[in-house]
């Protein structure tokens, strides 16, 4: 979970509604320049005072944390000695090599570092994150919008510990919170028992090419029904006659469901360049990956029927070819044309039905 700070210092007009939304969404902190704006906040929200460009107020209550500009307000360690009941953090605006070094130093030694990068490149942030590896402090990066926040969360595959966003309208706190929540929670995979395979004629199947190389025991979950999916293997493992394509999963017929970010499902047919899908390994660990391209072509199809230990039937329709593979227990790679009754494959059983991809608890029968 990444930290979400909402900056209300320059909010115009809708401040009350924005703060109410922030509290409802349980953002981690609200940032204000005036201590009075922090007084009504509940204890579930960290109260951050940031008097940027101005003097430090005589009374810091009710602030939990004060972000200071050392040249103007003094060093955080010195201020902490004077105000033992308040935490202090450092603000650094990165504009050149010297200020970048200040940011690296703060990230290594200060409890809180609030950073603003003047230029759009993320290379300075990468340098700060690398310099702070193993440090105990938290790095909060100031961002312009939710889209930038998503990028900052993923820099160097670790990202900033949190972001500070000045909302322009009601709704952005909700969007930021959604972006900050890990959309790739681990899944509880189950061992499905194959009951049979059958040829079902011609149809369109989709290869999902991503912008990421899959690991050896990693693929995407695909199924004909929203209540059961099978873990389809990527083309990471060598095959005769063709090179490996570790970014690709020959996933299944175009009607099939797959899991994407935020617990949603998508049809394979509606995935597009720049979309997101969930990569899952044989232990159930998952991560969100970006779709680079989807290739839909007519091929002979094979239906795989399986059943879960609880009796839930699962179906997957894939290209009828021995080079299409699924994963079994322990990451075993299985050619789909060689599956037989009794073979164990890895799968996932979502508990909710689906409406336009969203989980919903309603009556629904899928055949």
Short mmCIF file of C-alpha atoms in Angstrom, two decimals:
data_model
loop_
_atom_site.label_atom_id
_atom_site.label_comp_id
_atom_site.label_asym_id
_atom_site.label_seq_id
_atom_site.Cartn_x
_atom_site.Cartn_y
_atom_site.Cartn_z
CA UNK A 1 0.00 0.00 0.00
CA UNK A 2 1.40 3.37 -1.03
CA UNK A 3 0.85 6.49 1.06
CA UNK A 4 -1.62 9.10 -0.18
CA UNK A 5 -1.24 12.70 0.97
CA UNK A 6 -3.87 15.23 -0.10
CA UNK A 7 -2.66 18.80 -0.35
CA UNK A 8 -5.47 21.30 0.44
CA UNK A 9 -3.29 24.42 0.75
CA UNK A 10 -4.58 25.96 -2.47
CA UNK A 11 -7.94 24.26 -2.90
CA UNK A 12 -10.58 26.72 -4.01
CA UNK A 13 -14.29 26.46 -3.41
CA UNK A 14 -14.79 22.76 -2.76
CA UNK A 15 -12.33 22.37 0.14
CA UNK A 16 -14.94 21.04 2.56
CA UNK A 17 -16.20 18.42 0.10
CA UNK A 18 -12.67 17.40 -0.87
CA UNK A 19 -11.66 16.97 2.76
CA UNK A 20 -14.82 14.97 3.44
CA UNK A 21 -14.01 12.69 0.51
CA UNK A 22 -10.41 12.33 1.70
CA UNK A 23 -11.56 11.25 5.15
CA UNK A 24 -14.10 8.84 3.67
CA UNK A 25 -11.44 7.30 1.43
CA UNK A 26 -9.07 7.07 4.39
CA UNK A 27 -6.20 8.90 2.74
CA UNK A 28 -3.09 8.73 4.88
CA UNK A 29 -2.58 12.45 5.37
CA UNK A 30 -4.06 15.88 4.71
CA UNK A 31 -1.53 18.66 4.12
CA UNK A 32 -2.35 22.27 5.08
CA UNK A 33 -0.48 25.54 5.51
CA UNK A 34 -2.80 26.74 8.29
CA UNK A 35 -3.07 24.66 11.50
CA UNK A 36 -6.76 25.63 11.65
CA UNK A 37 -7.45 23.50 8.57
CA UNK A 38 -6.23 20.44 10.47
CA UNK A 39 -8.30 20.88 13.62
CA UNK A 40 -11.44 19.05 12.50
CA UNK A 41 -9.68 16.07 10.99
CA UNK A 42 -10.28 12.71 12.70
CA UNK A 43 -7.41 10.72 14.23
CA UNK A 44 -7.53 8.29 11.30
CA UNK A 45 -5.83 10.94 9.10
CA UNK A 46 -2.30 12.20 9.65
CA UNK A 47 -2.30 15.98 10.04
CA UNK A 48 0.60 17.47 8.08
CA UNK A 49 1.53 21.13 8.36
CA UNK A 50 3.53 22.51 5.45
CA UNK A 51 4.08 26.31 5.66
CA UNK A 52 5.96 26.45 2.35
CA UNK A 53 7.39 29.91 1.71
CA UNK A 54 6.15 31.25 5.06
CA UNK A 55 7.21 31.28 8.70
CA UNK A 56 6.71 28.40 11.09
CA UNK A 57 3.64 29.10 13.29
CA UNK A 58 4.27 29.61 17.01
CA UNK A 59 1.84 26.81 17.82
CA UNK A 60 2.07 23.69 15.73
CA UNK A 61 -0.94 21.92 17.20
CA UNK A 62 -2.84 19.96 16.01
CA UNK A 63 -0.19 18.88 13.48
CA UNK A 64 1.26 15.38 13.77
CA UNK A 65 3.98 16.11 11.24
CA UNK A 66 5.54 19.36 10.05
CA UNK A 67 7.35 19.58 6.73
CA UNK A 68 10.02 22.29 6.82
CA UNK A 69 12.37 24.09 4.49
CA UNK A 70 15.65 23.95 6.44
CA UNK A 71 17.01 27.21 5.03
CA UNK A 72 13.91 29.00 6.28
CA UNK A 73 12.73 27.02 9.31
CA UNK A 74 15.77 25.11 10.60
CA UNK A 75 16.90 21.50 10.49
CA UNK A 76 14.30 18.80 11.29
CA UNK A 77 16.50 17.28 14.02
CA UNK A 78 16.89 20.65 15.80
CA UNK A 79 13.17 21.36 15.58
CA UNK A 80 12.33 17.90 16.91
CA UNK A 81 14.35 18.69 20.04
CA UNK A 82 12.28 21.86 20.58
CA UNK A 83 8.93 20.21 19.80
CA UNK A 84 9.17 16.63 21.12
CA UNK A 85 5.49 15.89 20.45
CA UNK A 86 5.69 16.61 16.73
CA UNK A 87 7.48 14.81 13.90
CA UNK A 88 9.43 16.80 11.34
CA UNK A 89 10.27 16.15 7.73
CA UNK A 90 12.32 17.91 5.09
CA UNK A 91 11.13 19.49 1.84
CA UNK A 92 13.55 19.44 -1.09
CA UNK A 93 12.92 20.93 -4.52
CA UNK A 94 15.16 19.12 -7.00
CA UNK A 95 16.34 21.48 -9.74
CA UNK A 96 20.04 20.64 -10.20
CA UNK A 97 22.85 18.34 -9.08
CA UNK A 98 23.27 20.01 -5.67
CA UNK A 99 19.59 19.80 -4.77
CA UNK A 100 19.53 16.21 -6.00
CA UNK A 101 22.32 15.41 -3.56
CA UNK A 102 20.31 17.14 -0.80
CA UNK A 103 17.36 14.92 -1.66
CA UNK A 104 19.51 11.78 -1.55
CA UNK A 105 20.91 12.83 1.82
CA UNK A 106 17.43 13.49 3.19
CA UNK A 107 16.12 10.17 1.89
CA UNK A 108 18.97 8.35 3.64
CA UNK A 109 18.75 10.13 7.00
CA UNK A 110 15.41 11.90 7.57
CA UNK A 111 12.25 10.21 8.79
CA UNK A 112 10.18 12.06 6.17
CA UNK A 113 11.32 13.52 2.84
CA UNK A 114 8.86 15.47 0.72
CA UNK A 115 10.35 15.89 -2.75
CA UNK A 116 9.38 18.04 -5.70
CA UNK A 117 11.07 17.35 -9.03
CA UNK A 118 10.90 20.37 -11.29
CA UNK A 119 11.65 18.50 -14.51
CA UNK A 120 9.38 15.78 -15.93
CA UNK A 121 12.14 13.14 -16.19
CA UNK A 122 11.98 10.40 -13.56
CA UNK A 123 15.74 9.76 -13.59
CA UNK A 124 16.37 12.01 -10.52
CA UNK A 125 13.73 10.06 -8.59
CA UNK A 126 15.41 6.81 -9.62
CA UNK A 127 18.70 8.15 -8.24
CA UNK A 128 17.06 9.14 -4.94
CA UNK A 129 15.36 5.76 -4.56
CA UNK A 130 18.62 3.95 -5.27
CA UNK A 131 20.48 6.14 -2.77
CA UNK A 132 17.84 5.47 -0.12
CA UNK A 133 17.77 1.68 -0.52
CA UNK A 134 17.55 0.15 2.94
CA UNK A 135 16.91 3.48 4.70
CA UNK A 136 14.18 3.66 7.32
CA UNK A 137 12.63 6.94 6.21
CA UNK A 138 9.69 7.52 3.88
CA UNK A 139 9.86 9.37 0.57
CA UNK A 140 6.80 11.34 -0.51
CA UNK A 141 6.87 12.69 -4.06
CA UNK A 142 4.78 15.67 -5.11
CA UNK A 143 2.75 14.85 -8.25
CA UNK A 144 0.59 16.85 -10.61
CA UNK A 145 -2.16 14.28 -11.17
CA UNK A 146 -3.22 10.69 -10.60
CA UNK A 147 -1.58 9.52 -13.83
CA UNK A 148 1.79 10.79 -12.62
CA UNK A 149 1.15 9.16 -9.25
CA UNK A 150 0.77 5.77 -10.94
CA UNK A 151 4.11 6.28 -12.68
CA UNK A 152 5.84 7.37 -9.46
CA UNK A 153 4.50 4.30 -7.66
CA UNK A 154 6.32 2.07 -10.14
CA UNK A 155 9.72 3.77 -10.57
CA UNK A 156 12.54 1.19 -10.21
CA UNK A 157 9.84 -1.45 -9.52
CA UNK A 158 9.62 -0.06 -5.98
CA UNK A 159 8.45 3.49 -6.37
CA UNK A 160 8.17 6.31 -3.94
CA UNK A 161 6.66 5.39 -0.58
CA UNK A 162 3.86 7.82 -1.27
CA UNK A 163 2.72 10.86 -3.18
CA UNK A 164 1.28 14.27 -2.39
CA UNK A 165 -1.45 15.48 -4.74
CA UNK A 166 -3.27 18.82 -4.78
CA UNK A 167 -6.78 17.85 -5.98
CA UNK A 168 -8.51 20.03 -8.51
CA UNK A 169 -11.97 18.55 -7.98
CA UNK A 170 -13.98 16.15 -5.89
CA UNK A 171 -13.25 12.60 -7.01
CA UNK A 172 -9.48 12.83 -7.30
CA UNK A 173 -8.96 11.58 -3.76
CA UNK A 174 -10.87 8.43 -4.69
CA UNK A 175 -8.86 8.00 -7.88
CA UNK A 176 -5.60 8.47 -6.01
CA UNK A 177 -6.55 5.98 -3.34
CA UNK A 178 -7.46 3.44 -6.02
CA UNK A 179 -4.10 3.96 -7.73
CA UNK A 180 -2.25 3.55 -4.44
CA UNK A 181 -3.90 0.32 -3.42
CA UNK A 182 -1.94 -2.68 -4.58
CA UNK A 183 -4.02 -4.10 -7.42
CA UNK A 184 -1.93 -7.22 -7.52
CA UNK A 185 -2.73 -8.96 -4.27
CA UNK A 186 -1.65 -12.57 -4.01
CA UNK A 187 -4.24 -15.10 -5.13
CA UNK A 188 -5.14 -18.46 -3.63
CA UNK A 189 -4.67 -20.88 -6.49
CA UNK A 190 -6.21 -24.33 -6.44
CA UNK A 191 -5.30 -27.60 -8.11
CA UNK A 192 -7.91 -28.46 -10.71
CA UNK A 193 -8.32 -31.98 -12.05
CA UNK A 194 -8.72 -32.29 -15.79
CA UNK A 195 -11.79 -34.35 -16.70
CA UNK A 196 -11.17 -34.34 -20.44
CA UNK A 197 -10.19 -32.42 -23.55
CA UNK A 198 -12.16 -32.17 -26.79
CA UNK A 199 -11.78 -30.54 -30.16
CA UNK A 200 -14.44 -27.88 -30.75
CA UNK A 201 -13.71 -26.71 -34.31
CA UNK A 202 -12.41 -23.43 -35.64
CA UNK A 203 -12.57 -20.07 -33.91
CA UNK A 204 -10.63 -16.99 -32.99
CA UNK A 205 -7.99 -17.19 -30.29
CA UNK A 206 -6.03 -14.33 -28.72
CA UNK A 207 -2.31 -14.09 -28.05
CA UNK A 208 -1.68 -11.43 -25.40
CA UNK A 209 1.67 -9.70 -25.90
CA UNK A 210 2.70 -7.62 -22.91
CA UNK A 211 5.36 -5.00 -22.28
CA UNK A 212 6.96 -7.31 -19.71
CA UNK A 213 8.91 -10.56 -19.84
CA UNK A 214 7.15 -13.27 -17.85
CA UNK A 215 9.02 -15.44 -15.40
CA UNK A 216 9.35 -19.19 -15.97
CA UNK A 217 6.36 -20.12 -13.80
CA UNK A 218 4.20 -17.14 -14.66
CA UNK A 219 1.27 -16.56 -16.98
CA UNK A 220 -2.26 -15.19 -16.96
CA UNK A 221 -5.50 -16.69 -15.68
CA UNK A 222 -8.05 -17.43 -18.39
CA UNK A 223 -11.43 -19.16 -18.39
CA UNK A 224 -14.70 -19.44 -20.26
CA UNK A 225 -16.63 -18.64 -17.09
CA UNK A 226 -16.07 -15.98 -14.46
CA UNK A 227 -16.21 -18.61 -11.70
CA UNK A 228 -13.15 -20.57 -12.78
CA UNK A 229 -9.90 -19.93 -14.63
CA UNK A 230 -6.79 -21.91 -15.57
CA UNK A 231 -3.24 -20.52 -15.39
CA UNK A 232 -2.01 -20.25 -18.98
CA UNK A 233 1.76 -20.36 -19.42
CA UNK A 234 3.76 -17.74 -21.27
CA UNK A 235 5.99 -18.60 -24.22
CA UNK A 236 9.04 -18.37 -21.95
CA UNK A 237 10.11 -21.99 -22.31
CA UNK A 238 12.02 -23.18 -25.41
CA UNK A 239 10.15 -24.83 -28.25
CA UNK A 240 11.39 -26.39 -31.50
CA UNK A 241 10.63 -24.59 -34.77
CA UNK A 242 10.14 -21.17 -33.18
CA UNK A 243 11.93 -18.72 -30.87
CA UNK A 244 10.72 -18.04 -27.35
CA UNK A 245 8.57 -14.98 -26.83
CA UNK A 246 8.68 -14.48 -23.06
CA UNK A 247 6.37 -11.47 -23.27
CA UNK A 248 3.51 -13.51 -24.81
CA UNK A 249 0.73 -15.76 -23.57
CA UNK A 250 -1.23 -17.76 -26.13
CA UNK A 251 -4.21 -17.29 -23.90
CA UNK A 252 -7.39 -18.68 -25.37
CA UNK A 253 -10.53 -18.08 -27.37
CA UNK A 254 -11.52 -14.44 -27.72
CA UNK A 255 -14.65 -14.78 -25.52
CA UNK A 256 -12.59 -15.87 -22.50
CA UNK A 257 -12.27 -13.95 -19.26
CA UNK A 258 -8.94 -12.89 -17.82
CA UNK A 259 -8.14 -11.00 -14.63
CA UNK A 260 -6.97 -7.42 -14.83
CA UNK A 261 -6.12 -4.63 -12.40
CA UNK A 262 -8.33 -3.98 -9.41
CA UNK A 263 -10.00 -7.39 -9.42
CA UNK A 264 -11.86 -6.74 -12.68
CA UNK A 265 -12.18 -9.20 -15.50
CA UNK A 266 -11.87 -8.45 -19.19
CA UNK A 267 -12.71 -10.46 -22.25
CA UNK A 268 -9.58 -11.28 -24.20
CA UNK A 269 -11.27 -9.65 -27.18
CA UNK A 270 -11.44 -6.25 -25.46
CA UNK A 271 -7.81 -6.04 -24.36
CA UNK A 272 -5.96 -3.26 -26.19
CA UNK A 273 -2.51 -1.71 -26.30
CA UNK A 274 -1.90 0.13 -23.05
CA UNK A 275 -4.43 -1.95 -21.12
CA UNK A 276 -3.60 -3.97 -18.03
CA UNK A 277 -3.74 -7.65 -17.17
CA UNK A 278 -2.70 -9.61 -14.11
CA UNK A 279 0.39 -11.78 -14.37
CA UNK A 280 0.26 -14.65 -11.87
CA UNK A 281 2.89 -17.22 -10.93
CA UNK A 282 2.48 -20.78 -9.67
CA UNK A 283 2.52 -19.60 -6.04
CA UNK A 284 -0.30 -17.12 -6.64
CA UNK A 285 1.91 -14.05 -6.52
CA UNK A 286 0.64 -11.49 -8.99
CA UNK A 287 1.56 -8.21 -10.61
CA UNK A 288 -0.10 -5.86 -13.05
CA UNK A 289 1.48 -5.81 -16.52
CA UNK A 290 0.77 -3.60 -19.51
CA UNK A 291 -0.64 -5.00 -22.74
CA UNK A 292 1.43 -4.15 -25.78
CA UNK A 293 -0.65 -5.89 -28.44
CA UNK A 294 -3.34 -8.54 -28.82
CA UNK A 295 -3.22 -10.88 -31.83
CA UNK A 296 -6.56 -12.47 -32.69
CA UNK A 297 -6.39 -15.11 -35.42
CA UNK A 298 -8.49 -18.04 -36.59
CA UNK A 299 -7.15 -21.37 -35.37
CA UNK A 300 -8.47 -24.86 -34.49
CA UNK A 301 -9.65 -24.87 -30.88
CA UNK A 302 -9.43 -27.30 -27.98
CA UNK A 303 -11.71 -27.28 -24.93
CA UNK A 304 -10.21 -28.23 -21.57
CA UNK A 305 -12.70 -29.34 -18.94
CA UNK A 306 -11.64 -29.54 -15.29
CA UNK A 307 -13.14 -29.59 -11.84
CA UNK A 308 -12.04 -28.08 -8.53
CA UNK A 309 -11.79 -30.00 -5.24
CA UNK A 310 -15.06 -28.30 -4.23
CA UNK A 311 -16.81 -29.50 -7.39
CA UNK A 312 -16.79 -26.27 -9.37
CA UNK A 313 -16.56 -26.99 -13.10
CA UNK A 314 -13.95 -25.00 -15.04
CA UNK A 315 -13.61 -24.66 -18.79
CA UNK A 316 -10.92 -23.13 -20.98
CA UNK A 317 -10.87 -23.05 -24.79
CA UNK A 318 -7.41 -22.65 -26.30
CA UNK A 319 -5.69 -23.09 -29.63
CA UNK A 320 -5.46 -26.79 -30.48
CA UNK A 321 -1.68 -27.05 -30.72
CA UNK A 322 0.95 -28.79 -28.64
CA UNK A 323 2.97 -25.58 -28.17
CA UNK A 324 0.12 -24.00 -26.17
CA UNK A 325 0.74 -24.66 -22.49
CA UNK A 326 -0.77 -24.36 -19.04
CA UNK A 327 0.88 -24.60 -15.65
CA UNK A 328 0.53 -27.42 -13.18
CA UNK A 329 1.46 -27.73 -9.48
CA UNK A 330 4.95 -26.46 -8.73
CA UNK A 331 5.10 -24.60 -12.03
CA UNK A 332 5.11 -27.78 -14.15
CA UNK A 333 4.72 -26.86 -17.83
CA UNK A 334 2.00 -28.90 -19.56
CA UNK A 335 1.24 -29.03 -23.29
CA UNK A 336 -2.53 -28.71 -23.69
CA UNK A 337 -2.79 -31.45 -26.33
CA UNK A 338 -1.21 -33.94 -23.93
CA UNK A 339 -3.59 -33.32 -21.03
CA UNK A 340 -5.55 -36.39 -19.93
CA UNK A 341 -8.25 -37.09 -17.38
CA UNK A 342 -6.70 -36.84 -13.94
CA UNK A 343 -3.96 -34.36 -14.86
CA UNK A 344 -3.68 -31.57 -12.28
CA UNK A 345 -3.51 -27.96 -13.46
CA UNK A 346 -3.40 -24.71 -11.52
CA UNK A 347 -6.45 -22.48 -11.46
CA UNK A 348 -8.33 -19.81 -9.61
CA UNK A 349 -11.96 -19.65 -8.50
CA UNK A 350 -13.32 -16.10 -8.19
CA UNK A 351 -16.26 -16.15 -5.80
CA UNK A 352 -18.24 -13.32 -7.38
CA UNK A 353 -20.27 -13.24 -10.56
CA UNK A 354 -19.46 -10.46 -13.03
CA UNK A 355 -21.28 -7.54 -14.61
CA UNK A 356 -19.29 -5.61 -17.24
CA UNK A 357 -16.16 -6.97 -15.61
CA UNK A 358 -16.93 -5.88 -12.07
CA UNK A 359 -17.51 -8.42 -9.28
CA UNK A 360 -21.13 -8.51 -8.14
CA UNK A 361 -23.13 -10.73 -5.81
CA UNK A 362 -26.15 -11.68 -7.89
CA UNK A 363 -27.90 -14.69 -9.37
CA UNK A 364 -26.13 -15.78 -12.55
CA UNK A 365 -25.73 -19.09 -14.36
CA UNK A 366 -22.91 -19.64 -16.87
CA UNK A 367 -22.81 -22.74 -19.07
#
